[in-house]
């Protein structure tokens, strides 16, 4: 605000300095103006933007995937100056930041929230921090055609779907041979409405409706009627928002995985 600008600069250099710095701030010029003159305006801009970047009351909470350490540190250090904050996890983030599509548990869990989450390039946050204001996230889309082709989906289209409880009513058994640790797999599955049975559950007591998370070499260890899937199947289900035995990584179909 003008008042904040005048007060912040007036203490340092009097009326002349205040007027000069105010002019610079209005033109988005110079580091001194950005630091001293527009602090209040920055915080207001960041705090008043909704999760999807339009005017509203939501606060931006960012979650980062695949950033370099220096990028991550810069964002963590700068978010508060914009009125943003770091998200605790996929459940409370408004913006997921990444340069390329990396099917980590963070991305897979946020995809189940549909259009509640905005996906944008990490440079959106870095440039917003550099300029001292929240830029339009739509100007910084994630561009990874190779990644989308590999996974067989469009991130832009997938992010426009409503939140999905894809695995509602489905139970999963995590096997140590599964190519994703139990904690990460549980995060992805519960975000999509599913349940992971307790680790103490015996393989002999797994019902035929339970989906086994394992690998090809372990098929014989589980009841023959139980569907068995790999991590590739789990990723494809989330990305394509469908549960099918035809998805890559379905090692054996069963009552809860067919068609």
CSV table of C-alpha atoms in Angstrom, one decimal:
chain,number,residue,atom,x,y,z
A,1,UNK,CA,0.0,0.0,0.0
A,2,UNK,CA,1.1,3.7,-0.4
A,3,UNK,CA,1.0,4.1,3.4
A,4,UNK,CA,3.3,1.1,3.9
A,5,UNK,CA,5.6,2.3,1.2
A,6,UNK,CA,5.9,5.9,2.6
A,7,UNK,CA,6.4,4.7,6.2
A,8,UNK,CA,9.0,2.1,5.3
A,9,UNK,CA,11.1,4.4,3.2
A,10,UNK,CA,10.5,7.6,5.1
A,11,UNK,CA,12.4,6.3,8.1
A,12,UNK,CA,15.4,5.8,6.0
A,13,UNK,CA,15.6,8.7,3.6
A,14,UNK,CA,12.9,11.3,4.2
A,15,UNK,CA,10.3,12.6,1.7
A,16,UNK,CA,12.5,12.7,-1.4
A,17,UNK,CA,13.6,9.1,-0.9
A,18,UNK,CA,10.1,8.1,-0.2
A,19,UNK,CA,8.8,9.6,-3.4
A,20,UNK,CA,11.5,8.1,-5.5
A,21,UNK,CA,11.0,4.7,-4.1
A,22,UNK,CA,7.2,4.9,-4.5
A,23,UNK,CA,7.7,5.6,-8.2
A,24,UNK,CA,10.1,2.7,-8.6
A,25,UNK,CA,7.6,0.3,-6.8
A,26,UNK,CA,4.8,1.5,-9.1
A,27,UNK,CA,6.9,0.6,-12.1
A,28,UNK,CA,8.0,-2.8,-10.5
A,29,UNK,CA,11.6,-1.6,-10.7
A,30,UNK,CA,14.6,-2.2,-8.5
A,31,UNK,CA,15.3,-4.5,-5.7
A,32,UNK,CA,15.2,-1.7,-3.1
A,33,UNK,CA,11.6,-0.8,-4.0
A,34,UNK,CA,10.6,-4.4,-4.0
A,35,UNK,CA,12.1,-5.1,-0.6
A,36,UNK,CA,11.2,-1.8,1.2
A,37,UNK,CA,8.2,-0.4,-0.6
A,38,UNK,CA,5.9,-3.2,-1.6
A,39,UNK,CA,6.0,-5.6,1.4
A,40,UNK,CA,2.4,-4.9,2.4
A,41,UNK,CA,1.2,-5.2,-1.2
A,42,UNK,CA,3.0,-8.5,-1.7
A,43,UNK,CA,1.4,-10.0,1.3
A,44,UNK,CA,-2.0,-8.8,0.4
A,45,UNK,CA,-1.7,-10.2,-3.1
A,46,UNK,CA,-0.6,-13.6,-2.0
A,47,UNK,CA,-3.1,-13.8,0.8
A,48,UNK,CA,-6.1,-12.9,-1.2
A,49,UNK,CA,-5.6,-15.3,-4.1
A,50,UNK,CA,-7.7,-18.4,-4.2
A,51,UNK,CA,-6.2,-21.9,-4.7
A,52,UNK,CA,-6.7,-21.6,-8.5
A,53,UNK,CA,-5.2,-18.2,-8.8
A,54,UNK,CA,-8.3,-16.0,-9.1
A,55,UNK,CA,-9.6,-13.4,-6.6
A,56,UNK,CA,-11.0,-15.1,-3.5
A,57,UNK,CA,-10.2,-15.8,0.1
A,58,UNK,CA,-8.1,-19.0,-0.2
A,59,UNK,CA,-4.5,-19.1,0.9
A,60,UNK,CA,-1.9,-20.6,-1.5
A,61,UNK,CA,-0.2,-23.7,-0.1
A,62,UNK,CA,2.5,-25.2,-2.3
A,63,UNK,CA,3.8,-28.7,-2.6
A,64,UNK,CA,7.0,-29.4,-4.5
A,65,UNK,CA,7.9,-32.5,-6.6
A,66,UNK,CA,11.3,-33.0,-8.2
A,67,UNK,CA,12.9,-29.6,-7.6
A,68,UNK,CA,16.6,-29.1,-7.2
A,69,UNK,CA,17.7,-28.3,-3.6
A,70,UNK,CA,18.5,-24.7,-4.4
A,71,UNK,CA,15.0,-24.2,-5.9
A,72,UNK,CA,13.3,-25.9,-3.0
A,73,UNK,CA,15.2,-23.8,-0.5
A,74,UNK,CA,14.5,-20.6,-2.4
A,75,UNK,CA,10.7,-21.3,-2.4
A,76,UNK,CA,10.7,-22.4,1.3
A,77,UNK,CA,12.5,-19.1,2.2
A,78,UNK,CA,10.3,-16.9,0.0
A,79,UNK,CA,6.7,-18.1,0.3
A,80,UNK,CA,5.9,-16.2,3.5
A,81,UNK,CA,6.7,-12.9,1.7
A,82,UNK,CA,3.9,-13.5,-0.7
A,83,UNK,CA,1.5,-14.7,2.0
A,84,UNK,CA,1.8,-18.3,0.9
A,85,UNK,CA,2.9,-21.3,2.9
A,86,UNK,CA,4.3,-24.8,2.4
A,87,UNK,CA,1.7,-27.5,2.4
A,88,UNK,CA,1.9,-30.3,4.9
A,89,UNK,CA,1.1,-32.8,2.2
A,90,UNK,CA,-1.1,-33.7,-0.7
A,91,UNK,CA,-4.3,-33.3,1.3
A,92,UNK,CA,-3.9,-29.6,2.0
A,93,UNK,CA,-2.0,-28.2,-1.0
A,94,UNK,CA,-3.6,-25.8,-3.4
A,95,UNK,CA,-0.7,-25.9,-5.9
A,96,UNK,CA,1.6,-28.7,-6.8
A,97,UNK,CA,4.9,-27.6,-8.4
A,98,UNK,CA,7.1,-29.6,-10.8
A,99,UNK,CA,9.1,-29.2,-13.9
A,100,UNK,CA,8.3,-32.6,-15.3
A,101,UNK,CA,5.6,-35.2,-14.6
A,102,UNK,CA,7.1,-37.4,-11.9
A,103,UNK,CA,4.6,-40.1,-10.7
A,104,UNK,CA,5.6,-39.8,-7.0
A,105,UNK,CA,3.2,-40.5,-4.3
A,106,UNK,CA,2.7,-36.7,-3.9
A,107,UNK,CA,1.4,-36.3,-7.5
A,108,UNK,CA,-0.7,-39.5,-7.4
A,109,UNK,CA,-2.4,-38.5,-4.2
A,110,UNK,CA,-3.2,-35.0,-5.4
A,111,UNK,CA,-4.6,-36.2,-8.7
A,112,UNK,CA,-7.4,-37.9,-6.7
A,113,UNK,CA,-8.4,-34.4,-5.6
A,114,UNK,CA,-9.2,-33.4,-9.2
A,115,UNK,CA,-9.6,-29.7,-9.9
A,116,UNK,CA,-9.1,-28.7,-6.2
A,117,UNK,CA,-5.4,-28.6,-7.0
A,118,UNK,CA,-3.5,-26.4,-9.6
A,119,UNK,CA,-0.5,-27.9,-11.3
A,120,UNK,CA,2.2,-25.6,-12.5
A,121,UNK,CA,5.9,-25.3,-13.2
A,122,UNK,CA,8.3,-24.7,-10.3
A,123,UNK,CA,9.3,-21.4,-12.1
A,124,UNK,CA,5.9,-20.0,-11.2
A,125,UNK,CA,6.9,-19.8,-7.6
A,126,UNK,CA,10.5,-18.8,-8.2
A,127,UNK,CA,9.4,-15.9,-10.5
A,128,UNK,CA,6.6,-14.8,-8.2
A,129,UNK,CA,9.1,-14.6,-5.4
A,130,UNK,CA,11.6,-12.8,-7.5
A,131,UNK,CA,9.1,-10.2,-8.7
A,132,UNK,CA,7.5,-9.9,-5.2
A,133,UNK,CA,3.9,-10.7,-6.3
A,134,UNK,CA,1.8,-13.7,-7.2
A,135,UNK,CA,1.8,-14.2,-10.9
A,136,UNK,CA,-0.9,-16.0,-12.9
A,137,UNK,CA,-0.2,-19.7,-12.5
A,138,UNK,CA,-1.9,-20.3,-15.9
A,139,UNK,CA,1.2,-18.7,-17.4
A,140,UNK,CA,3.4,-21.4,-16.0
A,141,UNK,CA,1.9,-24.8,-17.1
A,142,UNK,CA,3.8,-28.1,-16.6
A,143,UNK,CA,5.0,-28.9,-20.1
A,144,UNK,CA,6.0,-32.6,-20.4
A,145,UNK,CA,4.6,-34.2,-23.6
A,146,UNK,CA,7.0,-37.1,-23.3
A,147,UNK,CA,5.9,-37.8,-19.8
A,148,UNK,CA,2.2,-37.6,-20.7
A,149,UNK,CA,2.7,-39.9,-23.7
A,150,UNK,CA,4.5,-42.4,-21.5
A,151,UNK,CA,1.7,-42.5,-19.0
A,152,UNK,CA,-1.0,-42.2,-21.6
A,153,UNK,CA,-2.8,-39.2,-20.1
A,154,UNK,CA,-3.1,-35.4,-20.2
A,155,UNK,CA,-2.3,-33.7,-17.0
A,156,UNK,CA,-4.4,-30.6,-18.0
A,157,UNK,CA,-7.4,-32.8,-18.7
A,158,UNK,CA,-7.0,-35.0,-15.6
A,159,UNK,CA,-6.7,-31.9,-13.4
A,160,UNK,CA,-10.1,-30.6,-14.6
A,161,UNK,CA,-12.0,-33.7,-13.3
A,162,UNK,CA,-13.9,-33.6,-10.1
A,163,UNK,CA,-12.3,-35.1,-7.0
A,164,UNK,CA,-12.5,-38.9,-7.3
A,165,UNK,CA,-12.8,-41.7,-4.8
A,166,UNK,CA,-11.6,-44.2,-7.4
A,167,UNK,CA,-10.9,-47.0,-4.9
A,168,UNK,CA,-14.0,-46.5,-2.7
A,169,UNK,CA,-15.0,-49.8,-1.2
A,170,UNK,CA,-11.8,-51.5,-2.2
A,171,UNK,CA,-9.2,-53.1,0.0
A,172,UNK,CA,-5.5,-53.6,-0.7
A,173,UNK,CA,-2.8,-55.9,0.7
A,174,UNK,CA,0.7,-54.5,0.5
A,175,UNK,CA,3.4,-57.1,-0.1
A,176,UNK,CA,7.1,-56.4,0.5
A,177,UNK,CA,7.8,-57.1,-3.2
A,178,UNK,CA,5.7,-54.1,-4.3
A,179,UNK,CA,7.8,-51.4,-5.9
A,180,UNK,CA,6.6,-48.6,-3.6
A,181,UNK,CA,7.0,-48.7,0.2
A,182,UNK,CA,4.0,-49.2,2.4
A,183,UNK,CA,3.7,-45.7,3.6
A,184,UNK,CA,3.7,-44.2,0.1
A,185,UNK,CA,1.3,-46.8,-1.3
A,186,UNK,CA,-1.1,-46.2,1.6
A,187,UNK,CA,-1.0,-42.4,1.0
A,188,UNK,CA,-2.0,-42.9,-2.7
A,189,UNK,CA,-4.7,-45.5,-2.0
A,190,UNK,CA,-6.4,-43.7,0.9
A,191,UNK,CA,-6.4,-40.4,-1.1
A,192,UNK,CA,-8.5,-42.3,-3.7
A,193,UNK,CA,-10.8,-43.7,-1.1
A,194,UNK,CA,-9.3,-47.2,-0.7
A,195,UNK,CA,-8.1,-49.1,2.4
A,196,UNK,CA,-4.8,-50.9,3.0
A,197,UNK,CA,-5.3,-53.9,5.3
A,198,UNK,CA,-3.2,-54.1,8.4
A,199,UNK,CA,0.4,-55.3,7.9
A,200,UNK,CA,-0.3,-58.2,10.4
A,201,UNK,CA,-2.8,-59.7,8.0
A,202,UNK,CA,-1.8,-63.2,6.9
A,203,UNK,CA,-1.7,-63.9,3.1
A,204,UNK,CA,-3.8,-67.0,3.8
A,205,UNK,CA,-6.6,-64.8,5.2
A,206,UNK,CA,-6.7,-62.3,2.4
A,207,UNK,CA,-10.2,-62.3,0.8
A,208,UNK,CA,-10.6,-62.8,-3.0
A,209,UNK,CA,-11.9,-59.2,-3.2
A,210,UNK,CA,-8.7,-57.8,-1.8
A,211,UNK,CA,-6.2,-56.4,-4.4
A,212,UNK,CA,-2.7,-57.6,-3.8
A,213,UNK,CA,0.1,-55.1,-4.4
A,214,UNK,CA,3.1,-57.1,-5.3
A,215,UNK,CA,5.2,-58.3,-8.3
A,216,UNK,CA,5.0,-61.0,-10.9
A,217,UNK,CA,7.5,-63.4,-9.1
A,218,UNK,CA,5.2,-63.5,-6.0
A,219,UNK,CA,2.0,-64.6,-7.7
A,220,UNK,CA,2.0,-68.1,-6.3
A,221,UNK,CA,2.2,-66.8,-2.8
A,222,UNK,CA,-1.4,-65.5,-2.8
A,223,UNK,CA,-4.8,-67.1,-3.2
A,224,UNK,CA,-5.5,-67.8,-6.9
A,225,UNK,CA,-8.7,-65.8,-7.0
A,226,UNK,CA,-7.1,-62.6,-5.7
A,227,UNK,CA,-6.2,-60.0,-8.2
A,228,UNK,CA,-2.5,-59.1,-8.1
A,229,UNK,CA,-1.1,-55.8,-9.4
A,230,UNK,CA,2.2,-54.0,-9.7
A,231,UNK,CA,3.0,-50.3,-9.1
A,232,UNK,CA,2.6,-49.6,-12.8
A,233,UNK,CA,-1.1,-50.6,-12.5
A,234,UNK,CA,-1.7,-48.3,-9.5
A,235,UNK,CA,-0.1,-45.4,-11.4
A,236,UNK,CA,-2.2,-45.9,-14.5
A,237,UNK,CA,-5.4,-46.2,-12.5
A,238,UNK,CA,-4.8,-42.9,-10.9
A,239,UNK,CA,-3.6,-41.1,-14.0
A,240,UNK,CA,-6.5,-42.4,-16.2
A,241,UNK,CA,-9.1,-42.3,-13.4
A,242,UNK,CA,-10.3,-45.8,-14.0
A,243,UNK,CA,-9.9,-49.3,-12.5
A,244,UNK,CA,-9.3,-51.9,-15.2
A,245,UNK,CA,-7.6,-55.2,-15.6
A,246,UNK,CA,-6.4,-54.0,-19.0
A,247,UNK,CA,-4.1,-51.4,-17.4
A,248,UNK,CA,-0.4,-52.0,-17.6
A,249,UNK,CA,0.8,-53.9,-14.5
A,250,UNK,CA,-2.3,-56.0,-13.8
A,251,UNK,CA,-0.6,-59.3,-13.1
A,252,UNK,CA,-3.8,-61.3,-12.5
A,253,UNK,CA,-7.4,-60.1,-12.6
A,254,UNK,CA,-10.0,-61.0,-10.0
A,255,UNK,CA,-13.5,-60.0,-8.7
A,256,UNK,CA,-12.5,-56.5,-7.9
A,257,UNK,CA,-10.2,-55.9,-10.9
A,258,UNK,CA,-11.8,-56.9,-14.2
A,259,UNK,CA,-12.9,-55.5,-17.5
